Coordinates of C-alpha atoms in Angstrom, one line a residue:
X5 CA -12.9 17.8 -5.7
X6 CA -12.0 15.5 -8.6
X7 CA -8.9 13.4 -8.0
X8 CA -6.8 11.5 -10.5
X9 CA -4.4 8.9 -9.1
X10 CA -1.5 7.6 -11.1
X11 CA -0.2 4.1 -10.5
X12 CA -1.3 0.5 -10.4
X13 CA -0.2 -1.0 -7.1
X14 CA -1.7 -1.7 -3.7
X15 CA -0.4 1.7 -2.6
X16 CA -2.6 3.4 -5.2
X17 CA -5.5 1.1 -4.2
X18 CA -5.0 2.3 -0.6
X19 CA -4.8 5.9 -1.6
X20 CA -8.1 5.6 -3.5
X21 CA -9.9 4.0 -0.5
X22 CA -8.6 6.8 1.8
X23 CA -9.5 9.5 -0.7
X24 CA -13.0 8.1 -1.0
X25 CA -13.6 8.8 2.7
X26 CA -12.9 12.5 2.2
X27 CA -16.3 14.3 2.1
X28 CA -14.8 16.9 -0.3
X29 CA -13.8 14.2 -2.9
X30 CA -16.7 13.6 -5.2
X31 CA -15.0 11.8 -8.1
X32 CA -12.0 9.5 -8.4
X33 CA -10.1 8.3 -11.4
X34 CA -7.0 6.1 -11.7
X35 CA -4.5 5.2 -14.5
X36 CA -3.7 2.4 -15.1
X37 CA -5.0 0.8 -12.0
X38 CA -5.5 -2.9 -11.4
X39 CA -8.4 -5.5 -11.1
X40 CA -9.4 -4.1 -7.7
X41 CA -9.5 -0.4 -8.4
X42 CA -12.6 -0.1 -10.7
X43 CA -14.7 -0.7 -7.6
X44 CA -13.5 2.6 -6.3
X45 CA -12.6 4.8 -9.3
X46 CA -13.0 5.2 -13.0
X47 CA -10.1 3.4 -14.7
X48 CA -8.1 4.7 -17.7
X49 CA -5.1 3.5 -19.7
X50 CA -2.2 5.9 -20.0
X51 CA 1.6 5.9 -20.2
X52 CA 2.4 7.1 -16.7
X53 CA 5.9 8.1 -17.7
X54 CA 4.6 10.6 -20.3
X55 CA 3.8 14.1 -18.9
X56 CA 1.8 14.9 -22.0
X57 CA -0.4 11.8 -21.7
X58 CA -1.0 12.3 -17.9
X59 CA -1.9 16.0 -18.5
X60 CA -4.3 15.1 -21.3
X61 CA -6.0 12.5 -19.1
X62 CA -6.2 15.0 -16.2
X63 CA -7.9 17.5 -18.5
X64 CA -10.3 14.8 -19.8
X65 CA -11.5 13.9 -16.3
X66 CA -11.4 17.5 -15.2
X67 CA -9.1 16.7 -12.3
X68 CA -8.7 19.3 -9.6
X69 CA -5.8 17.2 -8.1
X70 CA -3.4 14.7 -9.6
X71 CA -1.7 12.3 -7.1
X72 CA 1.4 10.5 -8.5
X73 CA 2.1 7.2 -6.7
X74 CA 5.2 5.6 -8.3
X75 CA 8.7 7.0 -8.3
X76 CA 9.5 6.6 -12.0
X77 CA 7.1 9.3 -13.3
X78 CA 8.2 11.6 -10.5
X79 CA 11.9 11.2 -11.4
X80 CA 11.1 11.7 -15.0
X81 CA 9.3 15.1 -14.3
X82 CA 5.7 14.2 -14.9
X83 CA 4.6 16.3 -11.8
X84 CA 6.3 19.3 -13.5
X85 CA 4.3 18.8 -16.6
X86 CA 1.0 18.6 -14.6
X87 CA 1.8 21.7 -12.7
X88 CA 2.9 23.6 -15.8
X89 CA -0.6 22.8 -17.2
X90 CA -2.1 24.6 -14.3
X91 CA -3.4 21.5 -12.5
X92 CA -2.6 20.9 -8.8
X93 CA -0.3 17.9 -8.4
X94 CA 0.8 16.0 -5.3
X95 CA 4.4 14.8 -6.0
X96 CA 7.8 16.5 -6.3
X97 CA 9.2 17.9 -9.4
X98 CA 12.1 16.3 -11.3
X99 CA 14.8 18.2 -9.5
X100 CA 13.5 17.4 -6.0
X101 CA 12.8 13.8 -6.9
X102 CA 16.5 13.3 -7.3
X103 CA 16.4 12.6 -3.5
X104 CA 15.3 9.1 -4.6
X105 CA 16.5 9.0 -8.2
X106 CA 20.1 9.6 -7.3
X107 CA 21.6 8.2 -4.1
X108 CA 24.7 10.4 -4.7
X109 CA 22.4 13.5 -4.8
X110 CA 20.7 12.4 -1.6
X111 CA 24.0 11.9 0.2
X112 CA 25.1 15.4 -0.9
X113 CA 21.9 16.9 0.4
X114 CA 22.3 15.1 3.8
X115 CA 25.9 16.2 4.1
X116 CA 24.9 19.8 3.6
X117 CA 22.0 19.6 6.0
X118 CA 24.1 17.9 8.7
X119 CA 22.0 14.8 8.7
X120 CA 23.5 11.6 10.0
X121 CA 23.7 8.7 7.5
X122 CA 26.0 5.8 6.6
X123 CA 29.4 6.7 5.2
X124 CA 29.5 5.9 1.5
X125 CA 31.5 5.8 -1.7
X126 CA 30.4 5.7 -5.4
X127 CA 32.2 3.2 -7.6
X128 CA 31.8 3.7 -11.3
X129 CA 34.6 1.5 -12.6
X130 CA 35.4 -2.2 -12.1
X131 CA 39.0 -1.3 -11.7
X132 CA 38.2 0.5 -8.4
X133 CA 35.9 -2.1 -7.0
X134 CA 38.2 -4.3 -5.0
X135 CA 40.0 -1.5 -3.2
X136 CA 36.7 0.1 -2.3
X137 CA 35.3 -3.2 -1.0
X138 CA 38.4 -3.5 1.2
X139 CA 37.8 -0.1 2.6
X140 CA 34.3 -1.1 3.6
X141 CA 35.5 -4.5 4.9
X142 CA 34.0 -6.5 7.7
X143 CA 33.5 -5.0 11.2
X144 CA 32.9 -6.8 14.4
X145 CA 31.2 -9.7 12.7
X146 CA 28.4 -7.5 11.5
X147 CA 26.9 -7.6 7.9
X148 CA 29.3 -4.9 6.8
X149 CA 29.0 -4.8 3.0
X150 CA 26.0 -2.8 1.8
X151 CA 26.0 -2.6 -2.0
X152 CA 23.3 -0.5 -3.8
X153 CA 22.4 0.4 -7.3
X154 CA 22.8 4.2 -7.5
X155 CA 19.6 4.3 -9.7
X156 CA 16.0 3.3 -9.2
X157 CA 15.7 -0.4 -8.5
X158 CA 12.2 -0.9 -7.1
X159 CA 13.6 -1.8 -3.7
X160 CA 15.5 -4.8 -5.1
X161 CA 18.9 -3.3 -6.0
X162 CA 20.4 -3.7 -2.5
X163 CA 22.5 -6.5 -1.1
X164 CA 23.6 -6.5 2.6
X165 CA 26.0 -9.3 3.4
X166 CA 28.9 -10.4 5.5
X167 CA 30.2 -12.3 2.5
X168 CA 32.7 -10.3 0.4
X169 CA 32.3 -12.6 -2.6
X170 CA 28.5 -12.0 -2.6
X171 CA 29.0 -8.3 -2.3
X172 CA 31.5 -8.3 -5.1
X173 CA 29.4 -10.4 -7.4
X174 CA 26.4 -8.0 -7.0
X175 CA 28.6 -4.9 -7.5
X176 CA 30.3 -6.3 -10.5
X177 CA 26.9 -7.2 -12.1
X178 CA 25.7 -3.7 -11.6
X179 CA 28.9 -2.2 -13.1
X180 CA 28.7 -4.6 -16.0
X181 CA 25.2 -3.3 -16.7
X182 CA 26.5 0.3 -16.7
X183 CA 25.0 1.2 -13.3
X184 CA 27.2 3.1 -10.8
X185 CA 27.5 1.3 -7.4
X186 CA 27.1 2.9 -4.0
X187 CA 28.9 1.2 -1.2
X188 CA 27.8 2.1 2.3
X189 CA 28.7 1.3 5.9
X190 CA 26.3 -1.0 7.8
X191 CA 23.8 0.7 10.2
X192 CA 22.7 -1.4 13.1
X193 CA 19.4 -1.2 14.9
X194 CA 15.7 -1.6 13.9
X195 CA 14.5 0.2 10.8
X196 CA 11.8 2.9 10.6
X197 CA 9.8 4.3 7.7
X198 CA 8.5 7.8 8.3
X199 CA 6.2 9.5 5.8
X200 CA 6.1 13.3 5.9
X201 CA 3.8 15.5 3.8
X202 CA 6.1 18.3 2.7
X203 CA 5.4 21.7 1.2
X204 CA 8.7 23.6 0.9
X205 CA 9.9 24.0 4.5
X206 CA 6.5 22.9 6.0
X207 CA 6.6 19.3 7.3
X208 CA 3.6 17.3 8.5
X209 CA 4.6 13.9 9.8
X210 CA 2.5 10.8 9.6
X211 CA 2.7 7.6 11.7
X212 CA 5.9 5.8 11.8
X213 CA 5.9 2.3 10.2
X214 CA 8.2 -0.6 9.7
X215 CA 8.4 -2.7 6.6
X216 CA 10.0 -6.1 5.8
X217 CA 12.2 -6.2 2.7
X218 CA 13.5 -9.8 2.8
X219 CA 11.4 -12.4 1.1
X220 CA 11.5 -15.0 3.9
X221 CA 10.6 -15.4 7.5
X222 CA 13.3 -14.2 9.9
X223 CA 14.6 -11.7 7.3
X224 CA 16.1 -14.4 5.1
X225 CA 16.5 -14.5 1.4
X226 CA 16.9 -11.7 -1.2
X227 CA 15.4 -8.2 -0.9
X228 CA 12.0 -7.5 -2.4
X229 CA 9.9 -4.4 -2.9
X230 CA 8.4 -5.2 0.5
X231 CA 6.6 -8.2 2.0
X232 CA 4.7 -6.5 4.7
X233 CA 4.5 -3.6 7.1
X234 CA 2.9 -2.4 10.3
X235 CA 2.0 0.8 12.1
X236 CA 2.4 2.4 14.6
X237 CA 5.6 1.4 16.3
X238 CA 5.0 0.8 20.0
X239 CA 8.8 0.5 20.6
X240 CA 9.8 3.8 19.1
X241 CA 10.2 6.5 21.9
X242 CA 8.4 9.8 21.3
X243 CA 11.6 11.8 21.7
X244 CA 13.3 9.8 18.9
X245 CA 10.3 10.3 16.6
X246 CA 10.5 14.1 17.3
X247 CA 14.2 14.0 16.6
X248 CA 13.7 12.3 13.2
X249 CA 11.3 15.1 12.2
X250 CA 13.2 18.0 13.7
X251 CA 16.8 16.9 13.0
X252 CA 16.4 15.0 9.8
X253 CA 13.3 15.7 7.7
X254 CA 13.0 19.4 8.4
X255 CA 16.7 20.2 7.7
X256 CA 16.6 18.2 4.4
X257 CA 13.4 20.0 3.3
X258 CA 15.1 23.3 4.1
X259 CA 18.2 22.3 2.2
X260 CA 16.1 21.5 -0.9
X261 CA 14.5 24.9 -0.7
X262 CA 18.0 26.5 -0.3
X263 CA 19.1 24.6 -3.5
X264 CA 16.1 26.0 -5.5
X265 CA 14.3 22.7 -5.8
X266 CA 11.7 22.8 -3.0
X267 CA 10.0 19.5 -2.2
X268 CA 6.3 19.3 -2.6
X269 CA 4.7 15.9 -1.9
X270 CA 5.5 12.9 0.3
X271 CA 9.1 12.7 1.6
X272 CA 9.8 9.1 2.9
X273 CA 12.6 8.7 5.3
X274 CA 14.0 5.2 5.7
X275 CA 16.0 5.1 8.9
X276 CA 17.9 2.8 11.2
X277 CA 17.6 3.5 15.0
X278 CA 21.3 2.8 15.8
X279 CA 23.1 2.8 19.1
X280 CA 24.1 6.4 18.3
X281 CA 20.6 7.5 17.4
X282 CA 18.6 7.7 14.1
X283 CA 20.5 7.6 10.9
X284 CA 19.2 7.7 7.3
X285 CA 19.3 4.7 5.1
X286 CA 17.6 6.3 2.2
X287 CA 15.0 8.9 1.1
X288 CA 12.2 8.2 -1.3
X289 CA 10.1 10.8 -3.1
X290 CA 6.7 9.1 -2.7
X291 CA 4.5 7.0 -0.5
X292 CA 6.1 3.7 0.3
X293 CA 4.6 0.3 -0.5
X294 CA 3.5 -1.6 1.6
X295 CA 3.8 0.9 4.5
X296 CA 1.1 3.1 2.9
X297 CA -1.4 0.3 3.2
X298 CA -1.0 0.2 7.0
X299 CA -0.6 4.0 7.6
X300 CA -3.6 5.0 5.7
X301 CA -5.8 2.4 7.3
X302 CA -5.4 4.4 10.5
X303 CA -5.7 7.9 9.1
X304 CA -8.8 9.9 10.2
X305 CA -7.9 13.3 8.7
X306 CA -9.3 13.9 5.2
X307 CA -6.6 12.7 2.8
X308 CA -7.8 14.6 -0.3
X309 CA -7.8 17.9 1.6
X310 CA -4.4 17.1 3.0
X311 CA -2.8 16.3 -0.3
X312 CA -4.5 19.3 -2.0
X313 CA -3.2 21.6 0.7
X314 CA 0.4 20.5 0.0
X315 CA -0.1 20.7 -3.7
X316 CA -1.3 24.3 -3.5
X317 CA 1.1 25.7 -1.0
X318 CA -1.3 25.7 1.9
X319 CA 0.0 22.8 4.0
X320 CA 1.0 25.2 6.9
X321 CA -2.7 25.9 7.5
X322 CA -3.8 22.2 7.6
X323 CA -2.7 21.4 11.2
X324 CA -1.9 18.2 12.9
X325 CA -3.2 14.9 11.5
X326 CA -5.7 12.8 13.4
X327 CA -5.4 9.0 13.8
X328 CA -7.6 6.2 15.0
X329 CA -6.6 4.2 17.9
X330 CA -5.1 0.7 17.4
X331 CA -2.8 -0.8 14.9
X332 CA -2.7 -2.0 11.3
X333 CA -0.7 -4.9 9.8
X334 CA -0.2 -5.5 6.1
X335 CA 0.9 -8.9 4.6
X336 CA 1.9 -9.2 1.0
X337 CA 0.9 -12.2 -1.0
X338 CA 3.5 -12.7 -3.8
X339 CA 3.5 -14.8 -6.9
X340 CA 5.5 -18.0 -7.3
X341 CA 9.3 -17.2 -7.9
X342 CA 9.0 -13.6 -6.7
X343 CA 11.4 -11.6 -6.4
X344 CA 12.9 -13.4 -9.3
X345 CA 10.8 -13.6 -12.5
X346 CA 7.3 -14.3 -11.1
X347 CA 4.8 -16.8 -12.6
X348 CA 1.9 -14.8 -14.0
X349 CA -1.7 -15.6 -15.1
X350 CA -2.7 -17.8 -12.1
X351 CA -6.3 -17.4 -10.9
X352 CA -6.7 -15.6 -7.5
X353 CA -9.6 -16.8 -5.4
X354 CA -10.9 -14.7 -2.5
X355 CA -9.4 -11.4 -3.7
X356 CA -12.6 -9.5 -3.0
X357 CA -12.5 -10.0 0.7
X358 CA -12.6 -7.0 3.1
X359 CA -9.1 -5.6 3.7
X360 CA -7.6 -6.9 0.5
X361 CA -5.8 -4.4 -1.7
X362 CA -4.9 -5.3 -5.3
X363 CA -1.4 -4.8 -6.8
X364 CA -0.3 -7.3 -9.5
X365 CA -3.8 -8.3 -10.7
X366 CA -5.8 -8.2 -13.9
X367 CA -9.3 -9.3 -14.9
X368 CA -9.6 -11.9 -17.6
X369 CA -12.3 -11.7 -20.3
X370 CA -14.2 -14.4 -18.4
X371 CA -14.2 -12.2 -15.3
X372 CA -11.6 -14.2 -13.3
X373 CA -8.9 -12.2 -11.4
X374 CA -5.4 -13.4 -12.3
X375 CA -1.9 -12.5 -11.2
X376 CA -0.1 -10.0 -13.3
X377 CA 2.9 -9.0 -11.2
X378 CA 5.2 -10.2 -8.5
X379 CA 3.4 -8.7 -5.5
X380 CA -0.2 -9.7 -6.1
X381 CA -2.2 -8.6 -3.1
X382 CA -1.8 -6.7 0.1
X383 CA -3.9 -7.9 3.0
X384 CA -4.6 -5.4 5.7
X385 CA -5.7 -6.2 9.2
X386 CA -6.6 -3.7 11.9
X387 CA -7.2 -4.1 15.6
X388 CA -6.8 -2.7 19.1
X389 CA -3.2 -3.7 19.1
X390 CA -0.6 -5.4 16.8
X391 CA -1.5 -8.9 18.0
X392 CA -5.2 -8.5 17.0
X393 CA -4.3 -6.7 13.7
X394 CA -1.9 -9.6 12.9
X395 CA -4.7 -12.1 13.6
X396 CA -7.1 -10.2 11.4
X397 CA -4.6 -10.0 8.5
X398 CA -3.6 -13.6 8.5
X399 CA -7.3 -14.8 9.0
X400 CA -8.2 -13.0 5.8
X401 CA -5.1 -14.3 4.0
X402 CA -6.1 -17.9 4.9
X403 CA -9.2 -17.5 2.8
X404 CA -7.3 -16.5 -0.4
X405 CA -5.9 -19.0 -2.9
X406 CA -3.1 -18.4 -5.4
X407 CA -1.3 -21.4 -6.9
X408 CA 2.4 -21.1 -5.9
X409 CA 1.7 -17.9 -3.9
X410 CA 3.8 -17.2 -0.8
X411 CA 3.9 -14.8 2.0
X412 CA 5.8 -14.2 5.3
X413 CA 4.2 -15.5 8.4
X414 CA 6.1 -13.2 10.8
X415 CA 5.1 -9.7 9.8
X416 CA 5.0 -7.6 13.0
X417 CA 5.4 -10.7 15.2
X418 CA 8.5 -9.5 17.1
X419 CA 6.9 -6.1 17.7
X420 CA 3.7 -7.7 18.9
X421 CA 5.7 -9.9 21.3
X422 CA 7.6 -6.9 22.6
X423 CA 10.9 -8.1 21.2
X424 CA 11.8 -5.0 19.2
X425 CA 13.8 -2.5 21.3
X426 CA 15.8 0.6 20.7

């Protein structure tokens, strides 16, 4: 099987490494990739938002399967173009990708499917903002204002705050830019990311993971695209995991079939395990980053065969997934100033170590690897438990040098110490 992966981040690097372990995968290509992916796959340049260009490249490399990593080409319908060309594609079509592309659409699907989520309201005019903020006011001292960009924002369009002025400023900025604002009620409890491979009504769940959105230790500072993740979750009871699959993911998948836009690809459920049970924070239409780096590090089932089965309507025949024992922890090394405008072009030393996945990297003409994006590397450690996986990840990270680079020192620490409870 010849596989073409679309994307350039550490998620795509992780996908390539997992695909390379599949005995049925005999050729890998990626577009556009990064400085680390040529060691695993043939690298090509293409406009990943253009269906025509992706199809042309898939034909050029004789791809049997195209795997689309990022959300933007999925929301724009690139998967539809690939399938229309007669090439198997892992990733939902444009209509189904609205589950991530439009939070209002996702809320409507959840309401129809009877799935528990935060109460919400769309605000599309500054004139309505203050009254809406008052309706979502502060409750019991919790961080009650949750303000989201209703469109794609790479994980950075959300503000959760107990300060009304901060909430208002973020919402007003979005409205001024012409973006509708979604206000939500605050959901308490630890968060869970659950990936499920979906083919219509067929749902195959993967390991649950937890990611860390805030830039600083102790969940301080602004939201980012993700500063780290770990899997599995020793604190998540098996019955709650089954409830998430049976009472949330499967009903949503069935509702999308009912609407004539069946989901084919990776359905990512972001949830809060509240005092009243699991509730959906958001759905994404693709593998999450950095959770993918941890989850795939533990996968033993052949990834290429799994994704091809979903892309060709045969997922129901694949069976349960197999996982290696132990845990995986991913820590993201970010460029100076991230998540604001990052400083680029700094030389990265030690990026070729085992367990290092590239994201925002490029190779200079002199061969040096330099930073080219906000999240530069993902460092993955595995071990018998979370404590040993953490030790492995941070040991590798200590050997890497990036001027001005920063990372969180507490990824998976609370879970490793048994401090996360439902």
